[in-house]
Tab-separated table of N, CA and C and ligand atoms in Angstrom:
chain	number	residue	atom	x	y	z
A	14	MET	N	-5.557	-29.376	-4.858
A	14	MET	CA	-4.351	-28.686	-5.362
A	14	MET	C	-4.033	-27.514	-4.439
A	15	SER	N	-2.805	-27.439	-3.943
A	15	SER	CA	-2.489	-26.315	-3.053
A	15	SER	C	-2.182	-25.077	-3.886
A	16	PRO	N	-2.594	-23.907	-3.382
A	16	PRO	CA	-2.386	-22.684	-4.157
A	16	PRO	C	-0.912	-22.335	-4.292
A	17	ALA	N	-0.548	-21.764	-5.428
A	17	ALA	CA	0.847	-21.378	-5.657
A	17	ALA	C	1.233	-20.266	-4.687
A	18	ARG	N	2.452	-20.366	-4.205
A	18	ARG	CA	2.973	-19.289	-3.343
A	18	ARG	C	3.249	-18.055	-4.205
A	19	VAL	N	2.900	-16.912	-3.693
A	19	VAL	CA	3.113	-15.680	-4.449
A	19	VAL	C	3.997	-14.774	-3.609
A	20	ALA	N	5.049	-14.237	-4.244
A	20	ALA	CA	5.939	-13.338	-3.501
A	20	ALA	C	5.189	-12.052	-3.160
A	21	LYS	N	5.365	-11.577	-1.935
A	21	LYS	CA	4.697	-10.344	-1.534
A	21	LYS	C	5.357	-9.163	-2.240
A	22	PRO	N	4.572	-8.265	-2.828
A	22	PRO	CA	5.163	-7.083	-3.471
A	22	PRO	C	5.949	-6.251	-2.453
A	23	SER	N	6.946	-5.529	-2.942
A	23	SER	CA	7.771	-4.708	-2.057
A	23	SER	C	6.955	-3.558	-1.464
A	24	LYS	N	7.508	-2.946	-0.416
A	24	LYS	CA	6.814	-1.810	0.213
A	24	LYS	C	6.615	-0.671	-0.786
A	25	ALA	N	7.605	-0.450	-1.625
A	25	ALA	CA	7.494	0.644	-2.615
A	25	ALA	C	6.348	0.372	-3.585
A	26	VAL	N	6.214	-0.871	-4.009
A	26	VAL	CA	5.134	-1.229	-4.946
A	26	VAL	C	3.775	-1.089	-4.252
A	27	ILE	N	3.704	-1.532	-3.019
A	27	ILE	CA	2.431	-1.414	-2.277
A	27	ILE	C	2.088	0.069	-2.075
A	28	ASP	N	3.080	0.870	-1.764
A	28	ASP	CA	2.835	2.314	-1.595
A	28	ASP	C	2.279	2.914	-2.881
A	29	ASP	N	2.846	2.522	-4.018
A	29	ASP	CA	2.354	3.020	-5.315
A	29	ASP	C	0.909	2.597	-5.553
A	30	LEU	N	0.623	1.357	-5.185
A	30	LEU	CA	-0.723	0.810	-5.403
A	30	LEU	C	-1.743	1.574	-4.539
A	31	VAL	N	-1.384	1.813	-3.295
A	31	VAL	CA	-2.287	2.552	-2.399
A	31	VAL	C	-2.474	3.979	-2.916
A	32	ALA	N	-1.406	4.581	-3.407
A	32	ALA	CA	-1.501	5.953	-3.937
A	32	ALA	C	-2.431	5.977	-5.153
A	33	ALA	N	-2.361	4.943	-5.995
A	33	ALA	CA	-3.236	4.889	-7.175
A	33	ALA	C	-4.697	4.757	-6.753
A	34	ALA	N	-4.955	3.944	-5.731
A	34	ALA	CA	-6.332	3.788	-5.237
A	34	ALA	C	-6.834	5.109	-4.652
A	35	ARG	N	-5.958	5.801	-3.964
A	35	ARG	CA	-6.344	7.087	-3.353
A	35	ARG	C	-6.652	8.122	-4.436
A	36	ARG	N	-5.845	8.154	-5.475
A	36	ARG	CA	-6.120	9.090	-6.589
A	36	ARG	C	-7.429	8.728	-7.273
A	37	ALA	N	-7.643	7.440	-7.501
A	37	ALA	CA	-8.852	6.984	-8.195
A	37	ALA	C	-10.101	7.367	-7.409
A	38	ARG	N	-10.011	7.286	-6.097
A	38	ARG	CA	-11.189	7.524	-5.247
A	38	ARG	C	-11.866	8.850	-5.572
A	39	LYS	N	-11.102	9.813	-6.048
A	39	LYS	CA	-11.681	11.127	-6.384
A	39	LYS	C	-12.768	11.000	-7.455
A	40	ARG	N	-12.708	9.917	-8.234
A	40	ARG	CA	-13.686	9.706	-9.315
A	40	ARG	C	-14.888	8.880	-8.879
A	41	ALA	N	-14.935	8.485	-7.630
A	41	ALA	CA	-16.058	7.649	-7.179
A	41	ALA	C	-17.381	8.370	-7.440
A	42	TYR	N	-18.368	7.595	-7.863
A	42	TYR	CA	-19.710	8.144	-8.061
A	42	TYR	C	-20.583	7.547	-6.959
A	43	ALA	N	-20.715	8.296	-5.882
A	43	ALA	CA	-21.394	7.758	-4.697
A	43	ALA	C	-22.347	8.787	-4.093
A	44	PRO	N	-23.313	9.290	-4.924
A	44	PRO	CA	-24.210	10.330	-4.408
A	44	PRO	C	-25.208	9.793	-3.387
A	45	TYR	N	-25.404	8.497	-3.291
A	45	TYR	CA	-26.416	7.936	-2.387
A	45	TYR	C	-25.815	7.583	-1.034
A	46	SER	N	-24.700	6.888	-1.041
A	46	SER	CA	-24.078	6.517	0.244
A	46	SER	C	-23.151	7.608	0.758
A	47	GLY	N	-22.593	8.403	-0.157
A	47	GLY	CA	-21.579	9.375	0.264
A	47	GLY	C	-20.273	8.696	0.670
A	48	PHE	N	-20.153	7.397	0.409
A	48	PHE	CA	-18.964	6.623	0.790
A	48	PHE	C	-18.148	6.395	-0.474
A	49	HIS	N	-17.048	7.115	-0.598
A	49	HIS	CA	-16.243	7.085	-1.818
A	49	HIS	C	-15.131	6.050	-1.672
A	50	VAL	N	-15.042	5.169	-2.663
A	50	VAL	CA	-14.052	4.084	-2.584
A	50	VAL	C	-13.229	4.053	-3.864
A	51	GLY	N	-11.925	3.915	-3.709
A	51	GLY	CA	-11.033	3.695	-4.845
A	51	GLY	C	-10.308	2.376	-4.643
A	52	ALA	N	-10.100	1.651	-5.726
A	52	ALA	CA	-9.362	0.383	-5.648
A	52	ALA	C	-8.309	0.372	-6.741
A	53	ALA	N	-7.204	-0.294	-6.470
A	53	ALA	CA	-6.142	-0.460	-7.473
A	53	ALA	C	-5.644	-1.894	-7.403
A	54	ILE	N	-5.604	-2.527	-8.552
A	54	ILE	CA	-5.170	-3.929	-8.650
A	54	ILE	C	-3.819	-3.981	-9.341
A	55	LEU	N	-2.906	-4.760	-8.763
A	55	LEU	CA	-1.603	-5.016	-9.378
A	55	LEU	C	-1.671	-6.364	-10.090
A	56	ALA	N	-1.427	-6.346	-11.398
A	56	ALA	CA	-1.483	-7.578	-12.191
A	56	ALA	C	-0.416	-7.517	-13.266
A	57	GLY	N	0.517	-8.466	-13.227
A	57	GLY	CA	1.580	-8.506	-14.231
A	57	GLY	C	2.373	-7.212	-14.291
A	58	GLY	N	2.595	-6.606	-13.133
A	58	GLY	CA	3.404	-5.389	-13.067
A	58	GLY	C	2.662	-4.120	-13.452
A	59	ARG	N	1.397	-4.251	-13.813
A	59	ARG	CA	0.613	-3.062	-14.159
A	59	ARG	C	-0.456	-2.799	-13.106
A	60	ILE	N	-0.928	-1.560	-13.067
A	60	ILE	CA	-1.937	-1.166	-12.083
A	60	ILE	C	-3.231	-0.805	-12.808
A	61	PHE	N	-4.340	-1.348	-12.293
A	61	PHE	CA	-5.667	-1.063	-12.856
A	61	PHE	C	-6.552	-0.527	-11.735
A	62	THR	N	-7.215	0.588	-12.010
A	62	THR	CA	-7.987	1.220	-10.947
A	62	THR	C	-9.487	1.133	-11.216
A	63	GLY	N	-10.243	1.318	-10.155
A	63	GLY	CA	-11.696	1.352	-10.255
A	63	GLY	C	-12.253	2.136	-9.075
A	64	VAL	N	-13.481	2.581	-9.227
A	64	VAL	CA	-14.181	3.286	-8.144
A	64	VAL	C	-15.576	2.692	-8.006
A	65	ASN	N	-16.231	2.971	-6.884
A	65	ASN	CA	-17.620	2.533	-6.791
A	65	ASN	C	-18.493	3.450	-7.644
A	66	VAL	N	-19.423	2.829	-8.333
A	66	VAL	CA	-20.348	3.542	-9.221
A	66	VAL	C	-21.761	3.164	-8.782
A	67	GLU	N	-22.424	4.121	-8.135
A	67	GLU	CA	-23.759	3.846	-7.592
A	67	GLU	C	-24.844	4.173	-8.616
A	68	ASN	N	-26.063	3.770	-8.265
A	68	ASN	CA	-27.189	3.993	-9.163
A	68	ASN	C	-28.432	4.299	-8.336
A	69	ALA	N	-29.351	5.083	-8.931
A	69	ALA	CA	-30.606	5.400	-8.260
A	69	ALA	C	-31.377	4.124	-7.917
A	70	SER	N	-31.187	3.097	-8.717
A	70	SER	CA	-31.690	1.766	-8.367
A	70	SER	C	-30.574	1.098	-7.576
A	71	TYR	N	-30.590	1.267	-6.279
A	71	TYR	CA	-29.432	0.970	-5.424
A	71	TYR	C	-28.712	-0.358	-5.689
A	72	PRO	N	-29.466	-1.463	-5.877
A	72	PRO	CA	-28.745	-2.747	-6.028
A	72	PRO	C	-27.872	-2.821	-7.283
A	73	LEU	N	-28.061	-1.899	-8.200
A	73	LEU	CA	-27.234	-1.921	-9.413
A	73	LEU	C	-25.868	-1.280	-9.199
A	74	SER	N	-25.643	-0.731	-8.038
A	74	SER	CA	-24.344	-0.120	-7.743
A	74	SER	C	-23.243	-1.176	-7.805
A	75	VAL	N	-22.059	-0.748	-8.230
A	75	VAL	CA	-20.929	-1.686	-8.338
A	75	VAL	C	-19.768	-1.151	-7.496
A	76	CYS	N	-19.147	-2.052	-6.763
A	76	CYS	CA	-18.029	-1.672	-5.884
A	76	CYS	C	-16.766	-1.343	-6.682
A	77	ALA	N	-15.899	-0.589	-6.045
A	77	ALA	CA	-14.625	-0.188	-6.648
A	77	ALA	C	-13.771	-1.391	-7.041
A	78	GLU	N	-13.722	-2.387	-6.172
A	78	GLU	CA	-12.863	-3.551	-6.432
A	78	GLU	C	-13.304	-4.276	-7.698
A	79	ARG	N	-14.631	-4.408	-7.857
A	79	ARG	CA	-15.121	-5.148	-9.026
A	79	ARG	C	-14.911	-4.346	-10.305
A	80	ASN	N	-15.000	-3.029	-10.224
A	80	ASN	CA	-14.719	-2.239	-11.427
A	80	ASN	C	-13.235	-2.295	-11.777
A	81	ALA	N	-12.371	-2.310	-10.777
A	81	ALA	CA	-10.934	-2.451	-11.049
A	81	ALA	C	-10.638	-3.828	-11.645
A	82	ALA	N	-11.306	-4.856	-11.124
A	82	ALA	CA	-11.097	-6.213	-11.657
A	82	ALA	C	-11.514	-6.271	-13.125
A	83	ALA	N	-12.622	-5.625	-13.454
A	83	ALA	CA	-13.083	-5.633	-14.855
A	83	ALA	C	-12.063	-4.941	-15.754
A	84	ALA	N	-11.473	-3.851	-15.274
A	84	ALA	CA	-10.467	-3.134	-16.072
A	84	ALA	C	-9.247	-4.028	-16.323
A	85	ALA	N	-8.832	-4.768	-15.300
A	85	ALA	CA	-7.672	-5.657	-15.451
A	85	ALA	C	-7.990	-6.778	-16.438
A	86	VAL	N	-9.167	-7.361	-16.303
A	86	VAL	CA	-9.544	-8.453	-17.210
A	86	VAL	C	-9.630	-7.933	-18.644
A	87	MET	N	-10.153	-6.740	-18.812
A	87	MET	CA	-10.232	-6.131	-20.149
A	87	MET	C	-8.854	-5.985	-20.793
A	88	ALA	N	-7.824	-5.828	-19.959
A	88	ALA	CA	-6.453	-5.697	-20.471
A	88	ALA	C	-5.775	-7.056	-20.598
A	89	GLY	N	-6.532	-8.123	-20.374
A	89	GLY	CA	-5.983	-9.468	-20.561
A	89	GLY	C	-5.374	-10.074	-19.315
A	90	LYS	N	-5.558	-9.443	-18.169
A	90	LYS	CA	-4.970	-9.956	-16.923
A	90	LYS	C	-6.006	-10.761	-16.139
A	91	THR	N	-5.663	-11.994	-15.821
A	91	THR	CA	-6.574	-12.814	-15.026
A	91	THR	C	-5.890	-13.412	-13.801
A	92	SER	N	-4.707	-12.887	-13.487
A	92	SER	CA	-4.014	-13.293	-12.269
A	92	SER	C	-3.534	-12.020	-11.570
A	93	PHE	N	-4.088	-11.774	-10.390
A	93	PHE	CA	-3.791	-10.527	-9.688
A	93	PHE	C	-2.846	-10.792	-8.518
A	94	GLU	N	-1.889	-9.875	-8.304
A	94	GLU	CA	-0.947	-10.054	-7.193
A	94	GLU	C	-1.390	-9.332	-5.923
A	95	ALA	N	-2.042	-8.194	-6.109
A	95	ALA	CA	-2.426	-7.405	-4.932
A	95	ALA	C	-3.544	-6.442	-5.300
A	96	VAL	N	-4.289	-6.035	-4.277
A	96	VAL	CA	-5.313	-5.007	-4.475
A	96	VAL	C	-5.247	-4.045	-3.291
A	97	ALA	N	-5.359	-2.761	-3.588
A	97	ALA	CA	-5.419	-1.742	-2.539
A	97	ALA	C	-6.806	-1.124	-2.553
A	98	VAL	N	-7.329	-0.841	-1.363
A	98	VAL	CA	-8.663	-0.248	-1.213
A	98	VAL	C	-8.536	0.970	-0.306
A	99	VAL	N	-9.031	2.108	-0.813
A	99	VAL	CA	-9.014	3.331	-0.007
A	99	VAL	C	-10.422	3.907	0.007
A	100	ALA	N	-10.997	4.027	1.198
A	100	ALA	CA	-12.364	4.537	1.332
A	100	ALA	C	-12.379	5.735	2.273
A	101	ASP	N	-13.546	6.373	2.324
A	101	ASP	CA	-13.755	7.513	3.232
A	101	ASP	C	-13.960	7.008	4.645
A	102	ASP	N	-12.924	6.634	5.323
A	102	ASP	CA	-13.145	6.142	6.683
A	102	ASP	C	-11.881	6.297	7.505
A	103	THR	N	-12.079	6.337	8.801
A	103	THR	CA	-10.927	6.429	9.691
A	103	THR	C	-10.388	5.035	10.032
A	104	GLU	N	-11.128	4.014	9.603
A	104	GLU	CA	-10.680	2.624	9.757
A	104	GLU	C	-10.455	2.031	8.363
A	105	PRO	N	-9.465	1.164	8.175
A	105	PRO	CA	-9.293	0.505	6.871
A	105	PRO	C	-10.562	-0.269	6.508
A	106	THR	N	-10.966	-0.178	5.229
A	106	THR	CA	-12.201	-0.821	4.759
A	106	THR	C	-11.872	-2.139	4.055
A	107	PRO	N	-12.284	-3.257	4.614
A	107	PRO	CA	-12.050	-4.530	3.914
A	107	PRO	C	-13.054	-4.703	2.781
A	108	PRO	N	-12.704	-5.454	1.733
A	108	PRO	CA	-13.646	-5.671	0.625
A	108	PRO	C	-14.917	-6.369	1.120
A	109	CYS	N	-16.049	-6.032	0.499
A	109	CYS	CA	-17.318	-6.685	0.877
A	109	CYS	C	-17.283	-8.149	0.462
A	110	GLY	N	-18.257	-8.897	0.906
A	110	GLY	CA	-18.293	-10.338	0.634
A	110	GLY	C	-18.299	-10.662	-0.844
A	111	GLY	N	-19.115	-9.920	-1.614
A	111	GLY	CA	-19.175	-10.185	-3.058
A	111	GLY	C	-17.841	-9.934	-3.728
A	112	CYS	N	-17.171	-8.875	-3.317
A	112	CYS	CA	-15.857	-8.565	-3.911
A	112	CYS	C	-14.806	-9.592	-3.508
A	113	ARG	N	-14.914	-10.120	-2.302
A	113	ARG	CA	-13.975	-11.191	-1.904
A	113	ARG	C	-14.091	-12.366	-2.860
A	114	GLN	N	-15.323	-12.717	-3.196
A	114	GLN	CA	-15.547	-13.834	-4.113
A	114	GLN	C	-14.954	-13.525	-5.491
A	115	VAL	N	-15.179	-12.315	-5.983
A	115	VAL	CA	-14.675	-11.946	-7.318
A	115	VAL	C	-13.145	-11.887	-7.308
A	116	LEU	N	-12.557	-11.320	-6.272
A	116	LEU	CA	-11.091	-11.254	-6.190
A	116	LEU	C	-10.497	-12.659	-6.104
A	117	HIS	N	-11.148	-13.539	-5.355
A	117	HIS	CA	-10.667	-14.916	-5.196
A	117	HIS	C	-10.506	-15.605	-6.549
A	118	GLU	N	-11.381	-15.298	-7.475
A	118	GLU	CA	-11.327	-15.886	-8.816
A	118	GLU	C	-9.978	-15.636	-9.490
A	119	PHE	N	-9.380	-14.486	-9.182
A	119	PHE	CA	-8.168	-14.054	-9.890
A	119	PHE	C	-6.915	-14.091	-9.018
A	120	GLY	N	-6.975	-14.792	-7.896
A	120	GLY	CA	-5.778	-14.920	-7.062
A	120	GLY	C	-6.100	-15.110	-5.598
A	121	PRO	N	-6.312	-16.363	-5.192
A	121	PRO	CA	-6.630	-16.622	-3.782
A	121	PRO	C	-5.555	-16.099	-2.825
A	122	GLN	N	-4.303	-16.099	-3.296
A	122	GLN	CA	-3.211	-15.655	-2.415
A	122	GLN	C	-2.930	-14.162	-2.528
A	123	MET	N	-3.743	-13.474	-3.281
A	123	MET	CA	-3.538	-12.031	-3.499
A	123	MET	C	-3.510	-11.272	-2.167
A	124	LEU	N	-2.602	-10.298	-2.110
A	124	LEU	CA	-2.521	-9.427	-0.941
A	124	LEU	C	-3.609	-8.357	-1.040
A	125	VAL	N	-4.306	-8.124	0.056
A	125	VAL	CA	-5.327	-7.065	0.120
A	125	VAL	C	-4.838	-6.031	1.130
A	126	VAL	N	-4.675	-4.798	0.680
A	126	VAL	CA	-4.216	-3.722	1.562
A	126	VAL	C	-5.294	-2.653	1.608
A	127	ALA	N	-5.749	-2.310	2.785
A	127	ALA	CA	-6.728	-1.230	2.920
A	127	ALA	C	-6.086	-0.107	3.722
A	128	GLU	N	-6.240	1.115	3.222
A	128	GLU	CA	-5.684	2.259	3.947
A	128	GLU	C	-6.788	3.236	4.322
A	129	ALA	N	-6.811	3.608	5.584
A	129	ALA	CA	-7.798	4.557	6.087
A	129	ALA	C	-7.319	5.980	5.879
A	130	ASP	N	-8.258	6.932	5.966
A	130	ASP	CA	-7.848	8.330	6.017
A	130	ASP	C	-6.994	8.484	7.272
A	131	GLY	N	-5.870	9.122	7.150
A	131	GLY	CA	-4.945	9.193	8.273
A	131	GLY	C	-3.783	8.220	8.098
A	132	GLY	N	-3.949	7.261	7.163
A	132	GLY	CA	-2.802	6.425	6.786
A	132	GLY	C	-2.718	5.068	7.441
A	133	ARG	N	-3.627	4.750	8.386
A	133	ARG	CA	-3.540	3.445	9.022
A	133	ARG	C	-3.872	2.349	8.012
A	134	ARG	N	-3.065	1.292	7.996
A	134	ARG	CA	-3.274	0.217	7.021
A	134	ARG	C	-3.611	-1.107	7.704
A	135	ALA	N	-4.363	-1.921	6.962
A	135	ALA	CA	-4.586	-3.310	7.356
A	135	ALA	C	-4.280	-4.175	6.140
A	136	GLU	N	-3.773	-5.365	6.375
A	136	GLU	CA	-3.422	-6.286	5.282
A	136	GLU	C	-3.977	-7.676	5.563
A	137	TRP	N	-4.413	-8.306	4.494
A	137	TRP	CA	-4.896	-9.688	4.555
A	137	TRP	C	-4.469	-10.366	3.258
A	138	THR	N	-4.749	-11.679	3.170
A	138	THR	CA	-4.806	-12.320	1.852
A	138	THR	C	-6.284	-12.569	1.568
A	139	VAL	N	-6.601	-12.722	0.278
A	139	VAL	CA	-7.997	-13.012	-0.066
A	139	VAL	C	-8.449	-14.305	0.603
A	140	SER	N	-7.578	-15.314	0.612
A	140	SER	CA	-7.951	-16.596	1.241
A	140	SER	C	-8.315	-16.441	2.710
A	141	SER	N	-7.596	-15.562	3.404
A	141	SER	CA	-7.910	-15.397	4.828
A	141	SER	C	-9.245	-14.681	5.011
A	142	LEU	N	-9.627	-13.852	4.015
A	142	LEU	CA	-10.916	-13.154	4.094
A	142	LEU	C	-12.069	-14.018	3.604
A	143	LEU	N	-11.731	-15.082	2.846
A	143	LEU	CA	-12.774	-15.939	2.272
A	143	LEU	C	-12.353	-17.405	2.385
A	144	PRO	N	-12.323	-17.935	3.612
A	144	PRO	CA	-11.927	-19.327	3.773
A	144	PRO	C	-12.983	-20.260	3.189
A	145	ALA	N	-12.550	-21.442	2.772
A	145	ALA	CA	-13.467	-22.455	2.211
A	145	ALA	C	-14.282	-21.872	1.065
A	146	ALA	N	-13.587	-21.148	0.194
A	146	ALA	CA	-14.282	-20.458	-0.904
A	146	ALA	C	-14.897	-21.438	-1.895
A	147	PHE	N	-15.986	-21.024	-2.483
A	147	PHE	CA	-16.549	-21.724	-3.638
A	147	PHE	C	-15.761	-21.256	-4.851
A	148	ASP	N	-15.150	-22.191	-5.577
A	148	ASP	CA	-14.407	-21.801	-6.771
A	148	ASP	C	-14.577	-22.863	-7.853
A	149	SER	N	-13.807	-22.773	-8.929
A	149	SER	CA	-14.009	-23.699	-10.054
A	149	SER	C	-13.828	-25.155	-9.621
A	150	ALA	N	-12.964	-25.399	-8.624
A	150	ALA	CA	-12.744	-26.771	-8.156
A	150	ALA	C	-13.988	-27.320	-7.461
A	151	SER	N	-14.876	-26.435	-7.044
A	151	SER	CA	-16.053	-26.880	-6.292
A	151	SER	C	-17.076	-27.575	-7.179
A	152	PHE	N	-16.996	-27.423	-8.485
A	152	PHE	CA	-17.986	-28.079	-9.340
A	152	PHE	C	-17.378	-28.744	-10.567
A	153	ARG	N	-16.044	-28.851	-10.565
A	153	ARG	CA	-15.347	-29.362	-11.746
A	153	ARG	C	-15.775	-30.777	-12.133
A	154	ASP	N	-16.091	-31.644	-11.119
A	154	ASP	CA	-16.328	-33.062	-11.402
A	154	ASP	C	-17.742	-33.372	-11.888
A	155	ARG	N	-18.588	-32.394	-11.994
A	155	ARG	CA	-19.975	-32.665	-12.391
A	155	ARG	C	-20.133	-32.944	-13.869
B	27	THU	N1	-18.163	-0.319	-1.518
B	27	THU	C1	-17.084	-0.564	-2.312
B	27	THU	O1	-16.896	0.070	-3.361
B	27	THU	N2	-16.214	-1.531	-1.922
B	27	THU	C2	-16.350	-2.277	-0.782
B	27	THU	O2	-15.636	-3.239	-0.577
B	27	THU	C3	-17.342	-1.874	0.219
B	27	THU	C4	-18.461	-1.069	-0.317
B	27	THU	C5	-19.103	0.721	-1.922
B	27	THU	C6	-20.442	0.194	-2.374
B	27	THU	C7	-21.325	1.406	-2.130
B	27	THU	O3	-21.224	2.248	-3.280
B	27	THU	C8	-20.670	2.120	-0.961
B	27	THU	O4	-19.357	1.600	-0.862
B	27	THU	C9	-21.380	1.921	0.358
B	27	THU	O5	-21.611	0.585	0.613
């Protein structure tokens, strides 16, 4: 089944999404890495934010994107149009591998926008970041 085409959000909407991720980043709990990340997901015209939440038991830390995804799902949204990621870096930060998999679940064609400190942006789709993804179609026939 080919993925549904999704209209790209307007520049104004993307700007709002990036601004929400940047505001959220202030709440990041990252005392171990010192790397503060904010994420904002656009789903059904609404914005859901998340930050990375670290733990003294390091592997229990959760990325900003996954916390934003949980907030959207909690509000009943399971189809995402776009996600913005803003981290403490001079280069745009792409989502980690685990987050690519989680984002793919809710929209393979979703736009991913990362903005660096200084304003430089990079854009991808989730599919381009996670080609040949494992998804529900990968085990449906069992
Ligand atoms: N982090 C995110 O929140 N999102 C990413 O996509 C990359 C990594 C967090 C996890 C950890 O708290 C810190 O950044 C350093 O890896």
